[in-house]
JSON list of C-alpha atoms in Angstrom, two decimals:
[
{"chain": "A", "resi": 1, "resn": "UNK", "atom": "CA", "xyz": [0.00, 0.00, 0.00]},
{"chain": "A", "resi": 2, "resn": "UNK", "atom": "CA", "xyz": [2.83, 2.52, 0.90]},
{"chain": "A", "resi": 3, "resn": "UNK", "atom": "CA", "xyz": [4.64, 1.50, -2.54]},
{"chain": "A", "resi": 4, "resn": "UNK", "atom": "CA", "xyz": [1.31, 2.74, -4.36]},
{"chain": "A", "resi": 5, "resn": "UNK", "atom": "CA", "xyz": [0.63, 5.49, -2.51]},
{"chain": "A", "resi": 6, "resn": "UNK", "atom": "CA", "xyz": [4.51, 6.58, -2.91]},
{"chain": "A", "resi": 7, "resn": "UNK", "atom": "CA", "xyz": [4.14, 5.82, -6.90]},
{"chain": "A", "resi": 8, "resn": "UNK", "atom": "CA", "xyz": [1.22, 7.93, -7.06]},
{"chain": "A", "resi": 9, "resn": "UNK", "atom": "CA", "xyz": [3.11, 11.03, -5.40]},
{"chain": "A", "resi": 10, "resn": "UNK", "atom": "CA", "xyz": [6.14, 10.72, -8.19]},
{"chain": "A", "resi": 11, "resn": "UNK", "atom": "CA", "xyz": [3.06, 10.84, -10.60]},
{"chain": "A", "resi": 12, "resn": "UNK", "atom": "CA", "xyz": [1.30, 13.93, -9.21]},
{"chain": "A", "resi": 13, "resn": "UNK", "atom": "CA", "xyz": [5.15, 15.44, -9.04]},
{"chain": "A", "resi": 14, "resn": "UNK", "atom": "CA", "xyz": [6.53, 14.57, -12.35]},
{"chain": "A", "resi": 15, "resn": "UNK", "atom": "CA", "xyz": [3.06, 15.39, -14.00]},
{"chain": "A", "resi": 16, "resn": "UNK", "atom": "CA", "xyz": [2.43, 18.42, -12.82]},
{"chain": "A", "resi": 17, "resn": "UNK", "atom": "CA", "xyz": [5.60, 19.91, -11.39]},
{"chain": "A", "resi": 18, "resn": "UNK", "atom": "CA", "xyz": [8.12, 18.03, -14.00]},
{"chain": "A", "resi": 19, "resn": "UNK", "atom": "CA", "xyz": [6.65, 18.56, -17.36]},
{"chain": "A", "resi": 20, "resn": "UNK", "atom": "CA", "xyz": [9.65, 17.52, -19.02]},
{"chain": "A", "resi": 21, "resn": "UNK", "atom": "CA", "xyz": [9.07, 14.20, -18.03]},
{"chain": "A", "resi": 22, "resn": "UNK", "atom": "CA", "xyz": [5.85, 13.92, -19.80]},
{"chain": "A", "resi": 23, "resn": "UNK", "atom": "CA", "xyz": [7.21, 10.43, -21.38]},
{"chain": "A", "resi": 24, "resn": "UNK", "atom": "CA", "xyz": [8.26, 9.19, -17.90]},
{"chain": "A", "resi": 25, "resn": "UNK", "atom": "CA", "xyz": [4.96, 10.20, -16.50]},
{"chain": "A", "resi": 26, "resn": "UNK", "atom": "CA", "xyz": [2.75, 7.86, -18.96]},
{"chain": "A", "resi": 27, "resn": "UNK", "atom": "CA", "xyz": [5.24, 4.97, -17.97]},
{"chain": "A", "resi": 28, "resn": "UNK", "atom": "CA", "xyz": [4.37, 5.36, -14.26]},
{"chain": "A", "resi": 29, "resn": "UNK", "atom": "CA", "xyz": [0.51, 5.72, -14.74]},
{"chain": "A", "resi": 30, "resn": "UNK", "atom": "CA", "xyz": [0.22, 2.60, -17.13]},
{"chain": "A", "resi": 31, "resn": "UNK", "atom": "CA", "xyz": [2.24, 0.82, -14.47]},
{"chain": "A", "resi": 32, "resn": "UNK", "atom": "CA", "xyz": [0.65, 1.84, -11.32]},
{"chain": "A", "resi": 33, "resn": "UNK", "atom": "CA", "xyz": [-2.67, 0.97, -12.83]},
{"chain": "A", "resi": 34, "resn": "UNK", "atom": "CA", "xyz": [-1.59, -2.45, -14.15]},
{"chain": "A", "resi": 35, "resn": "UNK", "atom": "CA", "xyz": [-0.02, -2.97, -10.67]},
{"chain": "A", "resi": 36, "resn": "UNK", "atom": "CA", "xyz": [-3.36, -1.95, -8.45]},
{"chain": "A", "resi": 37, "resn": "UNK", "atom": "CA", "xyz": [-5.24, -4.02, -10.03]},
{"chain": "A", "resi": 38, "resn": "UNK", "atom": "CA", "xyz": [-3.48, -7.26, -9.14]},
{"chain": "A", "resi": 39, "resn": "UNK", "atom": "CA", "xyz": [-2.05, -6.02, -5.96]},
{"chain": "A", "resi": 40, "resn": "UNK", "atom": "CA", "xyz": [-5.19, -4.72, -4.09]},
{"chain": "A", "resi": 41, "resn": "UNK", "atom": "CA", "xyz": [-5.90, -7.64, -1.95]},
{"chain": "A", "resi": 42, "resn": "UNK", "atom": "CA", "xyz": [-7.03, -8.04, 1.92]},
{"chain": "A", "resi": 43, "resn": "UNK", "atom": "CA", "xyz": [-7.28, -10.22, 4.36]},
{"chain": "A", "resi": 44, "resn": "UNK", "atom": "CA", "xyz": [-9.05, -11.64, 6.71]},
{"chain": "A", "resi": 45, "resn": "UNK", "atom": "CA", "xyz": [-7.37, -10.14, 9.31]},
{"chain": "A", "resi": 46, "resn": "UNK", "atom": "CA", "xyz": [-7.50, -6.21, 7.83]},
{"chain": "A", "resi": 47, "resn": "UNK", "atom": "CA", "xyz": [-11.38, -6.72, 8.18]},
{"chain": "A", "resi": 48, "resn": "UNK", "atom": "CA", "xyz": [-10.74, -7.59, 11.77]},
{"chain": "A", "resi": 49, "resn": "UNK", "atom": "CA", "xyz": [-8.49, -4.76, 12.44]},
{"chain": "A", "resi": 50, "resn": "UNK", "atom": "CA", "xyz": [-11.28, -2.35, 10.97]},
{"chain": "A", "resi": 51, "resn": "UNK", "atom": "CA", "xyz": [-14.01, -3.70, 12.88]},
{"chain": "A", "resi": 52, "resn": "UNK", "atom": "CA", "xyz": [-12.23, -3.84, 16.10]},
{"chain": "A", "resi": 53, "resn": "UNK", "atom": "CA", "xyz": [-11.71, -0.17, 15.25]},
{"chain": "A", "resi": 54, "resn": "UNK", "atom": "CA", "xyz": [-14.77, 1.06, 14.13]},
{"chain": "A", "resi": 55, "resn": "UNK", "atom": "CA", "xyz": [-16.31, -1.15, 17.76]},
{"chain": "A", "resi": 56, "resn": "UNK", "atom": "CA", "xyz": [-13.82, 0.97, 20.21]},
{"chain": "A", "resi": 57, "resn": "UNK", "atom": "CA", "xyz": [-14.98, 4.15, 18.39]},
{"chain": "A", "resi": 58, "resn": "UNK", "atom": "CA", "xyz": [-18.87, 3.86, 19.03]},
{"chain": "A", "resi": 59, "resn": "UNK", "atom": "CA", "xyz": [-17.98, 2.64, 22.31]},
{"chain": "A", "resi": 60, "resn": "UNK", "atom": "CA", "xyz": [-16.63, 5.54, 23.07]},
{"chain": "A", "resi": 61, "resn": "UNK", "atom": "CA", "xyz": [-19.48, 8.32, 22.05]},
{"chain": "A", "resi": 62, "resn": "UNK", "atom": "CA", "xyz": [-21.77, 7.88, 24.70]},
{"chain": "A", "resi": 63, "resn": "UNK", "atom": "CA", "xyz": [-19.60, 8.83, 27.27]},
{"chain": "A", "resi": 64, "resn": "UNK", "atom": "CA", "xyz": [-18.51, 12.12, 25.06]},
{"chain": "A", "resi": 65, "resn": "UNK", "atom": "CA", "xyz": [-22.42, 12.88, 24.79]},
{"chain": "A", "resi": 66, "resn": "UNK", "atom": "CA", "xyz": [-22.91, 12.60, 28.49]},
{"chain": "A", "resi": 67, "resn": "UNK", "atom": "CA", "xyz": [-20.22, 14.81, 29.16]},
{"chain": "A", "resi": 68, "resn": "UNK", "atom": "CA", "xyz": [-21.60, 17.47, 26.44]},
{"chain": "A", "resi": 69, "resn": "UNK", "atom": "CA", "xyz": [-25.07, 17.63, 28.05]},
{"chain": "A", "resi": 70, "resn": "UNK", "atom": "CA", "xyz": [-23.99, 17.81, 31.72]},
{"chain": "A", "resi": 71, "resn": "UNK", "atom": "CA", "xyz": [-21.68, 20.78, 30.85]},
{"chain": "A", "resi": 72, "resn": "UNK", "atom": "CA", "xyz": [-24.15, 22.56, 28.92]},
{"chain": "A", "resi": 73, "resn": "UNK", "atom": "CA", "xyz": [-26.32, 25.56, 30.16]},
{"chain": "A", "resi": 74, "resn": "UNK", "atom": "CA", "xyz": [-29.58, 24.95, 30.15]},
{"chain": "A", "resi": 75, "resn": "UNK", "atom": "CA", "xyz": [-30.41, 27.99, 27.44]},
{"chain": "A", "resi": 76, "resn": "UNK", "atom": "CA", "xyz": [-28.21, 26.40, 25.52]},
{"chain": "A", "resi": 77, "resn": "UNK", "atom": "CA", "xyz": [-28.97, 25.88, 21.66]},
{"chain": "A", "resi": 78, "resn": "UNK", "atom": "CA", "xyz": [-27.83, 21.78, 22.09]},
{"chain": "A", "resi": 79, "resn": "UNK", "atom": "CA", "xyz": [-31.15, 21.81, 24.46]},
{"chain": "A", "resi": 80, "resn": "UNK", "atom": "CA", "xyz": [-34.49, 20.29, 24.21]},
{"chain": "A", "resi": 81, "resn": "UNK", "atom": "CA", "xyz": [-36.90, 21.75, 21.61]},
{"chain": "A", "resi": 82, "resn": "UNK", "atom": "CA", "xyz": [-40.69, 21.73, 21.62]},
{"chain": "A", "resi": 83, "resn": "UNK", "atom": "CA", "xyz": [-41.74, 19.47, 18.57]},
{"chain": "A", "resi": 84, "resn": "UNK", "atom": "CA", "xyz": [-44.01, 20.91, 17.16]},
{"chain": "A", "resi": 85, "resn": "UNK", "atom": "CA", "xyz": [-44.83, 24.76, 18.84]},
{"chain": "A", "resi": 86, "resn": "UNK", "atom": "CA", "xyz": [-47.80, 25.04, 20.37]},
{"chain": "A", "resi": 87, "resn": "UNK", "atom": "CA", "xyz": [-49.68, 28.19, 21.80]},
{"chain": "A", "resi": 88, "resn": "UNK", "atom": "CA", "xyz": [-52.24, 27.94, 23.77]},
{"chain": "A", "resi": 89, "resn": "UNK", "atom": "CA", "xyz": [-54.88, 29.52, 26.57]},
{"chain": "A", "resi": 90, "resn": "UNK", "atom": "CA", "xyz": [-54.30, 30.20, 30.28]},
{"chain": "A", "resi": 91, "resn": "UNK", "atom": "CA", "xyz": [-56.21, 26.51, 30.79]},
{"chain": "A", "resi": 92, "resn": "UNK", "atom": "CA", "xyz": [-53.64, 24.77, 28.98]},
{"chain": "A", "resi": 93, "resn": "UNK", "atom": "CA", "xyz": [-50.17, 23.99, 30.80]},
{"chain": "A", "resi": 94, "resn": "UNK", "atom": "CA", "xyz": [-47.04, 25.41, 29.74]},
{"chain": "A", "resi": 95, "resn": "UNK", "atom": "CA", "xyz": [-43.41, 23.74, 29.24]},
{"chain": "A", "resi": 96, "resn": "UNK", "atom": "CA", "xyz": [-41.78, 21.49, 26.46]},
{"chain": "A", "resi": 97, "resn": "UNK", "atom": "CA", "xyz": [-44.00, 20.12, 23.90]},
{"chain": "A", "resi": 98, "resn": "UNK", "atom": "CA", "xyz": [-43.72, 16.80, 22.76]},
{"chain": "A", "resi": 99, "resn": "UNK", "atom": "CA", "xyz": [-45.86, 14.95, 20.02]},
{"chain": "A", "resi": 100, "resn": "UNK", "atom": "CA", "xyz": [-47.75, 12.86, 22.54]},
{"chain": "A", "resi": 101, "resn": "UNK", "atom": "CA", "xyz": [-48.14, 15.63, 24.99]},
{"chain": "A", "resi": 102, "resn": "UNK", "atom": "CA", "xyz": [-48.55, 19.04, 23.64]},
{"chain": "A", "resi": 103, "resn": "UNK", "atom": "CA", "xyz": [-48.41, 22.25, 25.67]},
{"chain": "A", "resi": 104, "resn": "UNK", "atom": "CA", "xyz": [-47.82, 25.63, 25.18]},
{"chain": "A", "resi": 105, "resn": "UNK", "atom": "CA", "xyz": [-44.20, 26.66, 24.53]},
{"chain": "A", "resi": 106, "resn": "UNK", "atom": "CA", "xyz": [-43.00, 28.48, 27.89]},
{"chain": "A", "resi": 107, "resn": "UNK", "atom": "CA", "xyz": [-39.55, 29.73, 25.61]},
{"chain": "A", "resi": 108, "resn": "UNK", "atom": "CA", "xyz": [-40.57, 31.51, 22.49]},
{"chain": "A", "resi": 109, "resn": "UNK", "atom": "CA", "xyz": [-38.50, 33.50, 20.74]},
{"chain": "A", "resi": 110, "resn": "UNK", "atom": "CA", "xyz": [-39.13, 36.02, 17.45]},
{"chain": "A", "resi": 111, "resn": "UNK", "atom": "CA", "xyz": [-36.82, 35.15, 14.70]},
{"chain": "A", "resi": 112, "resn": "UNK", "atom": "CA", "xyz": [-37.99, 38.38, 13.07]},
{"chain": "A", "resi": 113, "resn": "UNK", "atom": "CA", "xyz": [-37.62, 41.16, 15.58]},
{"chain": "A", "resi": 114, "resn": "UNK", "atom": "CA", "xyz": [-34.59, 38.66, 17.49]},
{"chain": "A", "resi": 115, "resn": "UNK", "atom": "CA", "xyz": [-36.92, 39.31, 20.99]},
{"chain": "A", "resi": 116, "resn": "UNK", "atom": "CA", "xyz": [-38.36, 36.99, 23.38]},
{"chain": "A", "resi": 117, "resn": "UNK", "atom": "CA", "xyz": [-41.95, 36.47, 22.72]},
{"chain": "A", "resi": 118, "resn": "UNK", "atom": "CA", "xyz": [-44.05, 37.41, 26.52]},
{"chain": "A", "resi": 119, "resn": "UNK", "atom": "CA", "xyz": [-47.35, 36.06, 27.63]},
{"chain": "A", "resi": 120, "resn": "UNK", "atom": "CA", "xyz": [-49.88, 37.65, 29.62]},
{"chain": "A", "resi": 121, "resn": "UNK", "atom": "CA", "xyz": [-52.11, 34.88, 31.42]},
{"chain": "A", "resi": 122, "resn": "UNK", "atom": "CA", "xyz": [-56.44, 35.91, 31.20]},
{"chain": "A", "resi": 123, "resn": "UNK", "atom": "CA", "xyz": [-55.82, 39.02, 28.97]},
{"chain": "A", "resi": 124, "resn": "UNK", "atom": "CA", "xyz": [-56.42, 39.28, 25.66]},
{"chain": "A", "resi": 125, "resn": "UNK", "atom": "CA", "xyz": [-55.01, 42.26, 22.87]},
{"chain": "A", "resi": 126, "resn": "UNK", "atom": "CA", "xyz": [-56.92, 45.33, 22.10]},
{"chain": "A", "resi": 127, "resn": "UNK", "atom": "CA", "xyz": [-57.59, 45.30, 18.29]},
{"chain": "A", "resi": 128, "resn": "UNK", "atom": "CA", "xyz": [-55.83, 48.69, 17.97]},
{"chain": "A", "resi": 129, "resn": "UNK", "atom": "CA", "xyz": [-52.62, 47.25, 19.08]},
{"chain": "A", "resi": 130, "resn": "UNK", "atom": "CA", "xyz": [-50.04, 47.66, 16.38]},
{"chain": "A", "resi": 131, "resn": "UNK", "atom": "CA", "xyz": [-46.26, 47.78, 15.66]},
{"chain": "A", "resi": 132, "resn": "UNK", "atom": "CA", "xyz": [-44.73, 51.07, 16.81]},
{"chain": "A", "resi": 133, "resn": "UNK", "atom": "CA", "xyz": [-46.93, 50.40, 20.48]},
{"chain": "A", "resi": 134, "resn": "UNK", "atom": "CA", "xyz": [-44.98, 47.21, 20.74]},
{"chain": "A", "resi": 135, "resn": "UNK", "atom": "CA", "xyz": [-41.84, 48.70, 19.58]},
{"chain": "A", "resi": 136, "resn": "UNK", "atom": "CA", "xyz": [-41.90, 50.96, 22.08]},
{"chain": "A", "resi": 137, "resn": "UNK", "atom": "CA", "xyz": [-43.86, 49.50, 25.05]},
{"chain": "A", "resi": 138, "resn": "UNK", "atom": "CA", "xyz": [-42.87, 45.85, 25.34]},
{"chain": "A", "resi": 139, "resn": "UNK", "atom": "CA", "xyz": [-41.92, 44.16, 27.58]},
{"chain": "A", "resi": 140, "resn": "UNK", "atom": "CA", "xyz": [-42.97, 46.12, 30.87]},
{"chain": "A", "resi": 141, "resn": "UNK", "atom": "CA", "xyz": [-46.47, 45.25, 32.10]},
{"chain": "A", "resi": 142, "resn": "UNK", "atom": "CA", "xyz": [-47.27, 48.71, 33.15]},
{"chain": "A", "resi": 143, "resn": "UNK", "atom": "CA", "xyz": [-46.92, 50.03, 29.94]},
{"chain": "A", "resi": 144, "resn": "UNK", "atom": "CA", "xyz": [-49.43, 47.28, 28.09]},
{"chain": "A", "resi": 145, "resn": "UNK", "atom": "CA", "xyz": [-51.71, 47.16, 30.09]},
{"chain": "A", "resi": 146, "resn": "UNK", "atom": "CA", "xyz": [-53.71, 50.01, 28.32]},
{"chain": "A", "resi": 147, "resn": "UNK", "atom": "CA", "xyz": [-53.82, 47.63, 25.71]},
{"chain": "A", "resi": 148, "resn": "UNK", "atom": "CA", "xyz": [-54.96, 44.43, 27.06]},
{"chain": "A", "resi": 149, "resn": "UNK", "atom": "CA", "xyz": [-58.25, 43.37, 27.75]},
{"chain": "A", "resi": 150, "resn": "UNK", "atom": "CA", "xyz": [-59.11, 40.87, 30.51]},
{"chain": "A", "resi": 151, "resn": "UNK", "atom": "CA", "xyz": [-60.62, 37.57, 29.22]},
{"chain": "A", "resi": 152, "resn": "UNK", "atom": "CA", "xyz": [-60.95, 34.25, 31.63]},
{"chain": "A", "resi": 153, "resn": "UNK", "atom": "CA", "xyz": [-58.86, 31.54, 29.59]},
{"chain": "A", "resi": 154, "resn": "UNK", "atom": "CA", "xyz": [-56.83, 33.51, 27.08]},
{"chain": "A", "resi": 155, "resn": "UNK", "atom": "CA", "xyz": [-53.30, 34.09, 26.81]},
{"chain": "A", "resi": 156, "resn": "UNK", "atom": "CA", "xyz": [-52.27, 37.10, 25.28]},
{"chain": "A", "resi": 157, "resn": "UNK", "atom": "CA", "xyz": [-48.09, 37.03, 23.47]},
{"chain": "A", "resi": 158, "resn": "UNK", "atom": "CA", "xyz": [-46.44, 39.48, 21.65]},
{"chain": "A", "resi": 159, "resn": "UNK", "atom": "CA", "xyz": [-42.66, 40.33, 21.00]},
{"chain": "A", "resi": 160, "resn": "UNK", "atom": "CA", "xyz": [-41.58, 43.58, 19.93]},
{"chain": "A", "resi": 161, "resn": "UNK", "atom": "CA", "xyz": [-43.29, 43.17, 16.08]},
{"chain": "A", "resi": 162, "resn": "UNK", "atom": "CA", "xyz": [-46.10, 40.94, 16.22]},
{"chain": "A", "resi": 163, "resn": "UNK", "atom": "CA", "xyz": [-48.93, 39.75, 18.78]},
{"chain": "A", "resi": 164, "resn": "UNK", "atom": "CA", "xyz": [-51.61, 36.73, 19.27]},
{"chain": "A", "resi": 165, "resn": "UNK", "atom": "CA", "xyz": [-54.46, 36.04, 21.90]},
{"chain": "A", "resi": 166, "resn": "UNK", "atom": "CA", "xyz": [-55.74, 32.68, 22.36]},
{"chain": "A", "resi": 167, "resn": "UNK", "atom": "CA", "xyz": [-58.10, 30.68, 24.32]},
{"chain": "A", "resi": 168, "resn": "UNK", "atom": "CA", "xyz": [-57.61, 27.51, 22.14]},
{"chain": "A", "resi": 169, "resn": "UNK", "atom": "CA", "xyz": [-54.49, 24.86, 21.96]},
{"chain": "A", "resi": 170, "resn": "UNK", "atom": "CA", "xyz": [-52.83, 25.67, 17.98]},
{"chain": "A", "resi": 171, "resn": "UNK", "atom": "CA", "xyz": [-49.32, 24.82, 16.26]},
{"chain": "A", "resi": 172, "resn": "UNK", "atom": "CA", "xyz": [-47.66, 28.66, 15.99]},
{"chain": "A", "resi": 173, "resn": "UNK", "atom": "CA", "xyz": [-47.13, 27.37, 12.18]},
{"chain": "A", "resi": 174, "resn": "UNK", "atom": "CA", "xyz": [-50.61, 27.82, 12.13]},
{"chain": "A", "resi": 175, "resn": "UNK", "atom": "CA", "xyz": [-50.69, 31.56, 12.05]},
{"chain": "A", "resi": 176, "resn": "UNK", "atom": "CA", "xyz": [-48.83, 32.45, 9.59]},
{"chain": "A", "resi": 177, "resn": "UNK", "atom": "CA", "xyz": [-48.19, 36.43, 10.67]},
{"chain": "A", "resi": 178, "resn": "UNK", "atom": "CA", "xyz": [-45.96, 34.79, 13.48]},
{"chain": "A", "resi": 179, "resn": "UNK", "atom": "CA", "xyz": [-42.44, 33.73, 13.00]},
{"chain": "A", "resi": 180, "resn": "UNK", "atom": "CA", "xyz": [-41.87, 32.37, 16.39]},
{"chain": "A", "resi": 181, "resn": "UNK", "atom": "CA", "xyz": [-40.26, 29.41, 17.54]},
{"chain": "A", "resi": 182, "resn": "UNK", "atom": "CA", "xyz": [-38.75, 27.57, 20.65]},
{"chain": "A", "resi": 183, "resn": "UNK", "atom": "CA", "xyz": [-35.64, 28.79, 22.11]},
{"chain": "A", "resi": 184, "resn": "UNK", "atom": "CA", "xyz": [-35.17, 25.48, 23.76]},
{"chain": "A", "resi": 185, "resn": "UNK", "atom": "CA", "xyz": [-36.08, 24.52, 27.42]}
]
């Protein structure tokens, strides 16, 4: 293997770094390719050798993965993701979503403004809310407030472009104004 691979070098040297040698060149390509042909054989044992490698490698990933997520912060991006994003009412619990038990995403975040998306349990938006009110109000309470009506078993969000109100459990892709997704829990 090391007299092919040291054949091939002279090749790639006299070729392209020798072009004198363009005669020489020709004679080392037809023989290294008459040679690989009858000289690339393995045995038994080489498969061995490879397998025992390729064992004592995956054998060795879990412990790097358990190291990874014990050193991570819990914001981290490498964290667990609500699949798919749900919003939902003040009735519905909040947290990680999974496929067999939805709830509504406790970590949003606005990929379009870059701001954390805030909820506001039993209120619901005034219709005349609009951009430049969130752009200059959000996040403080005190300053919303004018703007948010109180309704048993809605759940008013908003980041600093867009806002939602719902009573009902829904997929965010759903609403199609809102480019929101998890930040990771």
């Amino acid at each position: 293997m090391e007299k092919d691979i040291d054949e091939l070098l002279e090749e790639v040297e006299n070729k392209f770094i020798n072009k004198n040698n363009e005669d020489k060149s020709r004679k080392l390509l037809t023989a290294h390719t008459l040679s690989s042909q009858s000289s690339f054989r393995c045995d038994s044992s080489d498969y061995d050798d490879i397998l025992r490698d390729v064992e004592d490698h995956t054998d060795s990933k879990p412990m790097l993965s358990k190291s990874l997520t014990t050193n991570s912060s819990p914001t981290a991006s490498a964290g667990i993701r609500c699949f798919p994003v749900y919003i939902g009412g003040s009735d519905h619990s909040s947290g990680c979503s999974t496929v067999g038990m939805p709830r509504s995403c406790s970590n949003l975040h606005c990929i379009s403004c870059d701001f954390a998306v805030y909820t506001f349990d039993n209120f619901q938006w005034l219709p005349d809310t609009d951009y430049l009110f969130l752009r200059t109000n959000m996040p403080e309470f005190e300053r919303v407030k004018d703007h948010l009506l109180p309704l048993e078993g809605c759940r008013a969000y908003a980041c600093q472009c867009s806002h939602y109100a719902t009573s009902i459990m829904k997929e965010v892709k759903s609403v199609p104004v809102l480019s929101w997704v998890c930040r990771s829990h």
